[in-house]
PDB file of N, CA and C in Angstrom:
ATOM      1  N   MET A   1     120.605  12.136 188.043  1.00 59.00           N
ATOM      2  CA  MET A   1     120.886  13.247 189.049  1.00 59.00           C
ATOM      3  C   MET A   1     119.569  13.923 189.413  1.00 59.00           C
ATOM      4  N   THR A   2     119.457  14.278 190.666  1.00 87.00           N
ATOM      5  CA  THR A   2     118.365  14.880 191.118  1.00 87.00           C
ATOM      6  C   THR A   2     118.410  16.323 190.961  1.00 87.00           C
ATOM      7  N   GLN A   3     117.162  17.192 191.207  1.00 93.00           N
ATOM      8  CA  GLN A   3     117.338  18.508 191.100  1.00 93.00           C
ATOM      9  C   GLN A   3     118.084  19.077 192.445  1.00 93.00           C
ATOM     10  N   ILE A   4     117.917  18.427 193.587  1.00 92.00           N
ATOM     11  CA  ILE A   4     118.741  18.820 194.727  1.00 92.00           C
ATOM     12  C   ILE A   4     120.130  18.601 194.584  1.00 92.00           C
ATOM     13  N   SER A   5     120.634  17.441 193.942  1.00 93.00           N
ATOM     14  CA  SER A   5     121.847  17.322 193.749  1.00 93.00           C
ATOM     15  C   SER A   5     122.448  18.244 192.484  1.00 93.00           C
ATOM     16  N   ARG A   6     121.959  18.606 191.449  1.00 94.00           N
ATOM     17  CA  ARG A   6     122.332  19.639 190.492  1.00 94.00           C
ATOM     18  C   ARG A   6     122.329  20.937 191.311  1.00 94.00           C
ATOM     19  N   PHE A   7     121.370  21.392 192.132  1.00 95.00           N
ATOM     20  CA  PHE A   7     121.495  22.652 192.851  1.00 95.00           C
ATOM     21  C   PHE A   7     122.752  22.624 193.963  1.00 95.00           C
ATOM     22  N   THR A   8     122.763  21.521 194.368  1.00 94.00           N
ATOM     23  CA  THR A   8     124.133  21.556 195.446  1.00 94.00           C
ATOM     24  C   THR A   8     125.467  21.573 194.564  1.00 94.00           C
ATOM     25  N   GLY A   9     125.427  20.827 193.585  1.00 93.00           N
ATOM     26  CA  GLY A   9     126.660  20.825 192.635  1.00 93.00           C
ATOM     27  C   GLY A   9     126.888  22.261 192.269  1.00 93.00           C
ATOM     28  N   GLU A  10     126.133  23.029 191.725  1.00 95.00           N
ATOM     29  CA  GLU A  10     126.272  24.488 191.527  1.00 95.00           C
ATOM     30  C   GLU A  10     126.582  25.395 192.648  1.00 95.00           C
ATOM     31  N   ILE A  11     126.025  25.142 193.761  1.00 95.00           N
ATOM     32  CA  ILE A  11     126.053  26.276 194.749  1.00 95.00           C
ATOM     33  C   ILE A  11     127.308  25.884 195.688  1.00 95.00           C
ATOM     34  N   VAL A  12     127.770  24.577 195.899  1.00 93.00           N
ATOM     35  CA  VAL A  12     128.945  24.638 196.582  1.00 93.00           C
ATOM     36  C   VAL A  12     130.186  25.335 195.897  1.00 93.00           C
ATOM     37  N   PRO A  13     130.636  25.194 194.905  1.00 93.00           N
ATOM     38  CA  PRO A  13     131.673  25.967 194.195  1.00 93.00           C
ATOM     39  C   PRO A  13     131.392  27.549 194.267  1.00 93.00           C
ATOM     40  N   ILE A  14     130.232  28.015 194.080  1.00 93.00           N
ATOM     41  CA  ILE A  14     130.060  29.324 194.368  1.00 93.00           C
ATOM     42  C   ILE A  14     130.292  29.905 195.416  1.00 93.00           C
ATOM     43  N   ALA A  15     129.848  28.923 196.711  1.00 92.00           N
ATOM     44  CA  ALA A  15     130.088  29.364 198.099  1.00 92.00           C
ATOM     45  C   ALA A  15     131.440  29.193 198.343  1.00 92.00           C
ATOM     46  N   GLN A  16     132.248  28.316 197.857  1.00 91.00           N
ATOM     47  CA  GLN A  16     133.690  28.400 198.125  1.00 91.00           C
ATOM     48  C   GLN A  16     134.390  29.635 197.609  1.00 91.00           C
ATOM     49  N   VAL A  17     133.883  30.054 196.470  1.00 91.00           N
ATOM     50  CA  VAL A  17     134.632  31.060 196.040  1.00 91.00           C
ATOM     51  C   VAL A  17     134.248  32.497 196.811  1.00 91.00           C
ATOM     52  N   VAL A  18     132.930  32.449 197.086  1.00 90.00           N
ATOM     53  CA  VAL A  18     132.522  33.630 197.829  1.00 90.00           C
ATOM     54  C   VAL A  18     133.249  33.817 199.080  1.00 90.00           C
ATOM     55  N   THR A  19     133.145  32.724 199.663  1.00 87.00           N
ATOM     56  CA  THR A  19     134.002  32.840 201.177  1.00 87.00           C
ATOM     57  C   THR A  19     135.340  32.452 201.249  1.00 87.00           C
ATOM     58  N   GLY A  20     135.904  32.117 199.988  1.00 84.00           N
ATOM     59  CA  GLY A  20     137.308  32.129 200.046  1.00 84.00           C
ATOM     60  C   GLY A  20     137.783  30.967 200.565  1.00 84.00           C
ATOM     61  N   ASP A  21     137.070  30.004 200.945  1.00 73.00           N
ATOM     62  CA  ASP A  21     137.349  28.647 201.702  1.00 73.00           C
ATOM     63  C   ASP A  21     137.630  27.534 200.465  1.00 73.00           C
ATOM     64  N   GLY A  22     137.936  27.770 199.452  1.00 70.00           N
ATOM     65  CA  GLY A  22     138.195  26.676 198.395  1.00 70.00           C
ATOM     66  C   GLY A  22     138.893  25.402 198.825  1.00 70.00           C
ATOM     67  N   ASP A  23     139.950  25.617 199.550  1.00 72.00           N
ATOM     68  CA  ASP A  23     140.767  24.424 200.040  1.00 72.00           C
ATOM     69  C   ASP A  23     140.587  23.911 201.511  1.00 72.00           C
ATOM     70  N   GLU A  24     139.730  24.766 202.057  1.00 72.00           N
ATOM     71  CA  GLU A  24     139.408  24.254 203.504  1.00 72.00           C
ATOM     72  C   GLU A  24     138.361  23.055 203.431  1.00 72.00           C
ATOM     73  N   SER A  25     138.804  22.192 204.475  1.00 74.00           N
ATOM     74  CA  SER A  25     137.595  21.049 204.759  1.00 74.00           C
ATOM     75  C   SER A  25     136.534  21.526 205.232  1.00 74.00           C
ATOM     76  N   ALA A  26     135.429  20.867 204.938  1.00 75.00           N
ATOM     77  CA  ALA A  26     133.973  21.570 205.313  1.00 75.00           C
ATOM     78  C   ALA A  26     134.042  21.230 206.859  1.00 75.00           C
ATOM     79  N   ALA A  27     134.313  20.403 207.586  1.00 70.00           N
ATOM     80  CA  ALA A  27     134.268  20.187 209.164  1.00 70.00           C
ATOM     81  C   ALA A  27     135.747  19.728 209.386  1.00 70.00           C
ATOM     82  N   PRO A  28     136.482  20.745 209.617  1.00 66.00           N
ATOM     83  CA  PRO A  28     137.989  20.465 210.172  1.00 66.00           C
ATOM     84  C   PRO A  28     137.913  19.796 211.275  1.00 66.00           C
ATOM     85  N   GLU A  29     139.049  18.783 211.425  1.00 66.00           N
ATOM     86  CA  GLU A  29     139.283  17.944 212.566  1.00 66.00           C
ATOM     87  C   GLU A  29     139.809  18.692 213.645  1.00 66.00           C
ATOM     88  N   GLY A  30     139.232  18.202 214.875  1.00 56.00           N
ATOM     89  CA  GLY A  30     139.735  18.889 216.159  1.00 56.00           C
ATOM     90  C   GLY A  30     138.970  19.950 216.645  1.00 56.00           C
ATOM     91  N   GLY A  31     137.617  19.982 216.206  1.00 62.00           N
ATOM     92  CA  GLY A  31     136.522  20.877 216.565  1.00 62.00           C
ATOM     93  C   GLY A  31     136.949  21.981 216.275  1.00 62.00           C
ATOM     94  N   GLY A  32     137.286  22.552 215.080  1.00 63.00           N
ATOM     95  CA  GLY A  32     137.500  23.701 214.253  1.00 63.00           C
ATOM     96  C   GLY A  32     136.510  24.389 213.833  1.00 63.00           C
ATOM     97  N   GLY A  33     135.230  23.947 214.110  1.00 79.00           N
ATOM     98  CA  GLY A  33     133.957  24.599 213.609  1.00 79.00           C
ATOM     99  C   GLY A  33     133.685  23.813 212.017  1.00 79.00           C
ATOM    100  N   PHE A  34     133.056  24.622 211.362  1.00 84.00           N
ATOM    101  CA  PHE A  34     132.643  24.494 210.020  1.00 84.00           C
ATOM    102  C   PHE A  34     133.290  25.573 209.122  1.00 84.00           C
ATOM    103  N   ALA A  35     133.700  25.025 207.947  1.00 85.00           N
ATOM    104  CA  ALA A  35     133.985  25.823 206.935  1.00 85.00           C
ATOM    105  C   ALA A  35     132.849  26.898 206.415  1.00 85.00           C
ATOM    106  N   ASP A  36     133.155  28.103 206.214  1.00 88.00           N
ATOM    107  CA  ASP A  36     131.957  29.019 206.034  1.00 88.00           C
ATOM    108  C   ASP A  36     131.182  28.643 204.651  1.00 88.00           C
ATOM    109  N   TYR A  37     131.800  28.283 203.569  1.00 90.00           N
ATOM    110  CA  TYR A  37     131.338  27.622 202.531  1.00 90.00           C
ATOM    111  C   TYR A  37     130.240  26.392 202.776  1.00 90.00           C
ATOM    112  N   ALA A  38     130.784  25.703 203.690  1.00 90.00           N
ATOM    113  CA  ALA A  38     129.479  24.479 204.145  1.00 90.00           C
ATOM    114  C   ALA A  38     128.392  25.055 204.693  1.00 90.00           C
ATOM    115  N   LEU A  39     128.503  26.172 205.641  1.00 91.00           N
ATOM    116  CA  LEU A  39     127.534  26.795 206.193  1.00 91.00           C
ATOM    117  C   LEU A  39     126.576  27.375 205.234  1.00 91.00           C
ATOM    118  N   VAL A  40     127.177  28.102 204.259  1.00 93.00           N
ATOM    119  CA  VAL A  40     126.593  28.829 203.324  1.00 93.00           C
ATOM    120  C   VAL A  40     125.669  27.878 202.428  1.00 93.00           C
ATOM    121  N   SER A  41     126.367  26.618 202.055  1.00 94.00           N
ATOM    122  CA  SER A  41     125.567  25.714 201.188  1.00 94.00           C
ATOM    123  C   SER A  41     124.627  25.109 201.925  1.00 94.00           C
ATOM    124  N   LEU A  42     124.588  24.824 203.112  1.00 94.00           N
ATOM    125  CA  LEU A  42     123.434  24.310 204.046  1.00 94.00           C
ATOM    126  C   LEU A  42     122.387  25.408 204.057  1.00 94.00           C
ATOM    127  N   HIS A  43     122.644  26.473 204.101  1.00 94.00           N
ATOM    128  CA  HIS A  43     121.723  27.570 204.334  1.00 94.00           C
ATOM    129  C   HIS A  43     120.806  27.764 203.077  1.00 94.00           C
ATOM    130  N   CYS A  44     121.777  27.816 201.771  1.00 95.00           N
ATOM    131  CA  CYS A  44     121.130  27.769 200.563  1.00 95.00           C
ATOM    132  C   CYS A  44     120.391  26.728 200.298  1.00 95.00           C
ATOM    133  N   LEU A  45     120.612  25.505 200.870  1.00 94.00           N
ATOM    134  CA  LEU A  45     119.768  24.138 200.814  1.00 94.00           C
ATOM    135  C   LEU A  45     118.484  24.180 201.528  1.00 94.00           C
ATOM    136  N   ARG A  46     118.534  25.010 202.735  1.00 94.00           N
ATOM    137  CA  ARG A  46     117.468  25.248 203.599  1.00 94.00           C
ATOM    138  C   ARG A  46     116.224  26.005 202.756  1.00 94.00           C
ATOM    139  N   ILE A  47     116.889  27.151 202.160  1.00 95.00           N
ATOM    140  CA  ILE A  47     115.917  27.979 201.362  1.00 95.00           C
ATOM    141  C   ILE A  47     115.166  27.550 200.274  1.00 95.00           C
ATOM    142  N   TYR A  48     116.176  26.493 199.324  1.00 95.00           N
ATOM    143  CA  TYR A  48     115.770  25.904 198.250  1.00 95.00           C
ATOM    144  C   TYR A  48     114.875  24.640 198.707  1.00 95.00           C
ATOM    145  N   LEU A  49     115.015  24.182 199.673  1.00 94.00           N
ATOM    146  CA  LEU A  49     113.952  23.060 200.308  1.00 94.00           C
ATOM    147  C   LEU A  49     112.721  23.678 201.110  1.00 94.00           C
ATOM    148  N   ASP A  50     112.678  24.815 201.350  1.00 95.00           N
ATOM    149  CA  ASP A  50     111.723  25.699 201.911  1.00 95.00           C
ATOM    150  C   ASP A  50     111.324  24.937 203.227  1.00 95.00           C
ATOM    151  N   THR A  51     112.424  24.598 204.043  1.00 95.00           N
ATOM    152  CA  THR A  51     112.312  24.036 205.241  1.00 95.00           C
ATOM    153  C   THR A  51     112.774  24.705 206.568  1.00 95.00           C
ATOM    154  N   SER A  52     112.397  24.202 207.702  1.00 94.00           N
ATOM    155  CA  SER A  52     113.027  24.961 208.860  1.00 94.00           C
ATOM    156  C   SER A  52     114.495  24.550 208.990  1.00 94.00           C
ATOM    157  N   TYR A  53     115.249  24.974 209.964  1.00 93.00           N
ATOM    158  CA  TYR A  53     116.728  24.305 210.196  1.00 93.00           C
ATOM    159  C   TYR A  53     116.799  23.041 210.516  1.00 93.00           C
ATOM    160  N   ARG A  54     115.931  22.677 211.468  1.00 94.00           N
ATOM    161  CA  ARG A  54     115.963  21.232 211.943  1.00 94.00           C
ATOM    162  C   ARG A  54     115.230  20.349 210.860  1.00 94.00           C
ATOM    163  N   MET A  55     114.556  20.709 210.073  1.00 95.00           N
ATOM    164  CA  MET A  55     113.742  19.727 208.829  1.00 95.00           C
ATOM    165  C   MET A  55     115.007  19.671 208.079  1.00 95.00           C
ATOM    166  N   THR A  56     115.742  20.568 207.687  1.00 94.00           N
ATOM    167  CA  THR A  56     116.964  20.569 206.711  1.00 94.00           C
ATOM    168  C   THR A  56     117.936  19.591 207.252  1.00 94.00           C
ATOM    169  N   ILE A  57     118.399  19.590 208.358  1.00 93.00           N
ATOM    170  CA  ILE A  57     119.293  18.781 208.882  1.00 93.00           C
ATOM    171  C   ILE A  57     118.556  17.344 208.894  1.00 93.00           C
ATOM    172  N   ASP A  58     117.504  17.197 209.504  1.00 95.00           N
ATOM    173  CA  ASP A  58     116.849  15.857 209.373  1.00 95.00           C
ATOM    174  C   ASP A  58     116.807  15.178 207.886  1.00 95.00           C
ATOM    175  N   LEU A  59     116.524  15.944 206.823  1.00 94.00           N
ATOM    176  CA  LEU A  59     116.261  15.452 205.618  1.00 94.00           C
ATOM    177  C   LEU A  59     117.809  15.306 205.046  1.00 94.00           C
ATOM    178  N   LEU A  60     118.757  16.034 205.381  1.00 93.00           N
ATOM    179  CA  LEU A  60     120.063  15.650 204.806  1.00 93.00           C
ATOM    180  C   LEU A  60     120.986  14.392 205.475  1.00 93.00           C
ATOM    181  N   LYS A  61     120.410  14.240 206.646  1.00 94.00           N
ATOM    182  CA  LYS A  61     120.924  12.856 207.482  1.00 94.00           C
ATOM    183  C   LYS A  61     120.470  11.692 206.427  1.00 94.00           C
ATOM    184  N   GLU A  62     119.310  11.793 205.643  1.00 94.00           N
ATOM    185  CA  GLU A  62     118.962  10.705 204.816  1.00 94.00           C
ATOM    186  C   GLU A  62     119.456  10.832 203.472  1.00 94.00           C
ATOM    187  N   MET A  63     120.426  11.924 203.068  1.00 92.00           N
ATOM    188  CA  MET A  63     120.836  12.210 201.637  1.00 92.00           C
ATOM    189  C   MET A  63     122.452  12.422 201.749  1.00 92.00           C
ATOM    190  N   PRO A  64     123.034  10.991 201.831  1.00 92.00           N
ATOM    191  CA  PRO A  64     124.545  11.051 202.059  1.00 92.00           C
ATOM    192  C   PRO A  64     125.167  11.492 200.787  1.00 92.00           C
ATOM    193  N   GLN A  65     124.537  11.324 199.770  1.00 93.00           N
ATOM    194  CA  GLN A  65     125.358  11.877 198.363  1.00 93.00           C
ATOM    195  C   GLN A  65     125.368  13.382 198.504  1.00 93.00           C
ATOM    196  N   ILE A  66     124.025  14.201 198.855  1.00 93.00           N
ATOM    197  CA  ILE A  66     124.319  15.762 198.994  1.00 93.00           C
ATOM    198  C   ILE A  66     125.056  16.153 199.844  1.00 93.00           C
ATOM    199  N   THR A  67     125.159  15.509 201.162  1.00 93.00           N
ATOM    200  CA  THR A  67     125.996  15.999 202.256  1.00 93.00           C
ATOM    201  C   THR A  67     127.771  15.494 201.801  1.00 93.00           C
ATOM    202  N   GLY A  68     127.887  14.562 200.972  1.00 92.00           N
ATOM    203  CA  GLY A  68     129.022  14.527 200.243  1.00 92.00           C
ATOM    204  C   GLY A  68     129.569  15.344 199.428  1.00 92.00           C
ATOM    205  N   GLU A  69     128.682  15.841 198.671  1.00 92.00           N
ATOM    206  CA  GLU A  69     128.984  17.136 197.819  1.00 92.00           C
ATOM    207  C   GLU A  69     129.460  18.295 198.460  1.00 92.00           C
ATOM    208  N   ILE A  70     128.934  18.579 199.694  1.00 92.00           N
ATOM    209  CA  ILE A  70     129.357  19.677 200.631  1.00 92.00           C
ATOM    210  C   ILE A  70     130.549  19.397 201.073  1.00 92.00           C
ATOM    211  N   GLY A  71     130.789  18.114 201.376  1.00 89.00           N
ATOM    212  CA  GLY A  71     132.166  17.791 202.145  1.00 89.00           C
ATOM    213  C   GLY A  71     131.661  17.259 203.424  1.00 89.00           C
ATOM    214  N   LEU A  72     130.668  16.886 203.762  1.00 90.00           N
ATOM    215  CA  LEU A  72     130.275  16.518 204.969  1.00 90.00           C
ATOM    216  C   LEU A  72     129.749  15.134 205.024  1.00 90.00           C
ATOM    217  N   SER A  73     129.764  14.513 206.366  1.00 88.00           N
ATOM    218  CA  SER A  73     129.198  13.093 206.391  1.00 88.00           C
ATOM    219  C   SER A  73     128.080  13.171 207.225  1.00 88.00           C
ATOM    220  N   LYS A  74     127.208  12.135 207.579  1.00 88.00           N
ATOM    221  CA  LYS A  74     126.008  12.419 208.233  1.00 88.00           C
ATOM    222  C   LYS A  74     126.102  12.633 209.809  1.00 88.00           C
ATOM    223  N   ALA A  75     127.686  12.220 210.054  1.00 88.00           N
ATOM    224  CA  ALA A  75     127.938  12.654 211.484  1.00 88.00           C
ATOM    225  C   ALA A  75     128.624  13.996 211.642  1.00 88.00           C
ATOM    226  N   ASP A  76     128.850  14.586 210.684  1.00 87.00           N
ATOM    227  CA  ASP A  76     129.518  16.033 210.606  1.00 87.00           C
ATOM    228  C   ASP A  76     128.394  17.059 210.570  1.00 87.00           C
ATOM    229  N   LEU A  77     127.104  16.785 210.177  1.00 90.00           N
ATOM    230  CA  LEU A  77     126.139  17.792 209.925  1.00 90.00           C
ATOM    231  C   LEU A  77     125.959  18.550 211.507  1.00 90.00           C
ATOM    232  N   PRO A  78     125.961  19.741 211.265  1.00 89.00           N
ATOM    233  CA  PRO A  78     125.516  20.651 212.620  1.00 89.00           C
ATOM    234  C   PRO A  78     124.330  20.490 213.064  1.00 89.00           C
ATOM    235  N   ALA A  79     124.276  20.896 214.419  1.00 88.00           N
ATOM    236  CA  ALA A  79     123.077  20.874 214.973  1.00 88.00           C
ATOM    237  C   ALA A  79     122.290  21.998 214.363  1.00 88.00           C
ATOM    238  N   PRO A  80     120.768  21.894 214.207  1.00 90.00           N
ATOM    239  CA  PRO A  80     119.909  23.134 213.737  1.00 90.00           C
ATOM    240  C   PRO A  80     120.325  24.442 214.323  1.00 90.00           C
ATOM    241  N   SER A  81     120.557  24.397 215.642  1.00 89.00           N
ATOM    242  CA  SER A  81     120.785  25.616 216.254  1.00 89.00           C
ATOM    243  C   SER A  81     122.156  26.224 215.869  1.00 89.00           C
ATOM    244  N   THR A  82     123.014  25.478 215.520  1.00 85.00           N
ATOM    245  CA  THR A  82     124.419  26.067 214.945  1.00 85.00           C
ATOM    246  C   THR A  82     124.350  26.624 213.577  1.00 85.00           C
ATOM    247  N   LEU A  83     123.563  25.840 212.826  1.00 84.00           N
ATOM    248  CA  LEU A  83     123.182  26.364 211.610  1.00 84.00           C
ATOM    249  C   LEU A  83     122.413  27.658 211.630  1.00 84.00           C
ATOM    250  N   CYS A  84     121.342  27.739 212.529  1.00 87.00           N
ATOM    251  CA  CYS A  84     120.701  28.857 212.933  1.00 87.00           C
ATOM    252  C   CYS A  84     121.687  30.020 213.271  1.00 87.00           C
ATOM    253  N   LYS A  85     122.273  29.763 214.316  1.00 86.00           N
ATOM    254  CA  LYS A  85     123.260  30.859 214.711  1.00 86.00           C
ATOM    255  C   LYS A  85     124.235  31.377 213.889  1.00 86.00           C
ATOM    256  N   ALA A  86     124.739  30.561 212.957  1.00 82.00           N
ATOM    257  CA  ALA A  86     125.635  31.081 211.760  1.00 82.00           C
ATOM    258  C   ALA A  86     124.986  32.190 210.943  1.00 82.00           C
ATOM    259  N   PHE A  87     123.629  32.141 210.984  1.00 77.00           N
ATOM    260  CA  PHE A  87     122.966  33.518 210.103  1.00 77.00           C
ATOM    261  C   PHE A  87     122.139  34.240 211.098  1.00 77.00           C
TER     262      PHE A  87
END
């Protein structure tokens, strides 16, 4: 298990508790947007990786295990501008 995977495994449950989205899907069907915990987790990963929003999304497209831990697939990842606007 990599450090990024361990970090993600710790941050996702915390984000779910803090946002109250424990049972919500990370990317609901039908264009419902993204669960708050998924956006918070992605933002925490951006800070952890010390990268821009665009670079974070680009890196995560190559890390299916990490996106899977958040509850997203490569196709579900938000655009960098969506992630930026969320914060």
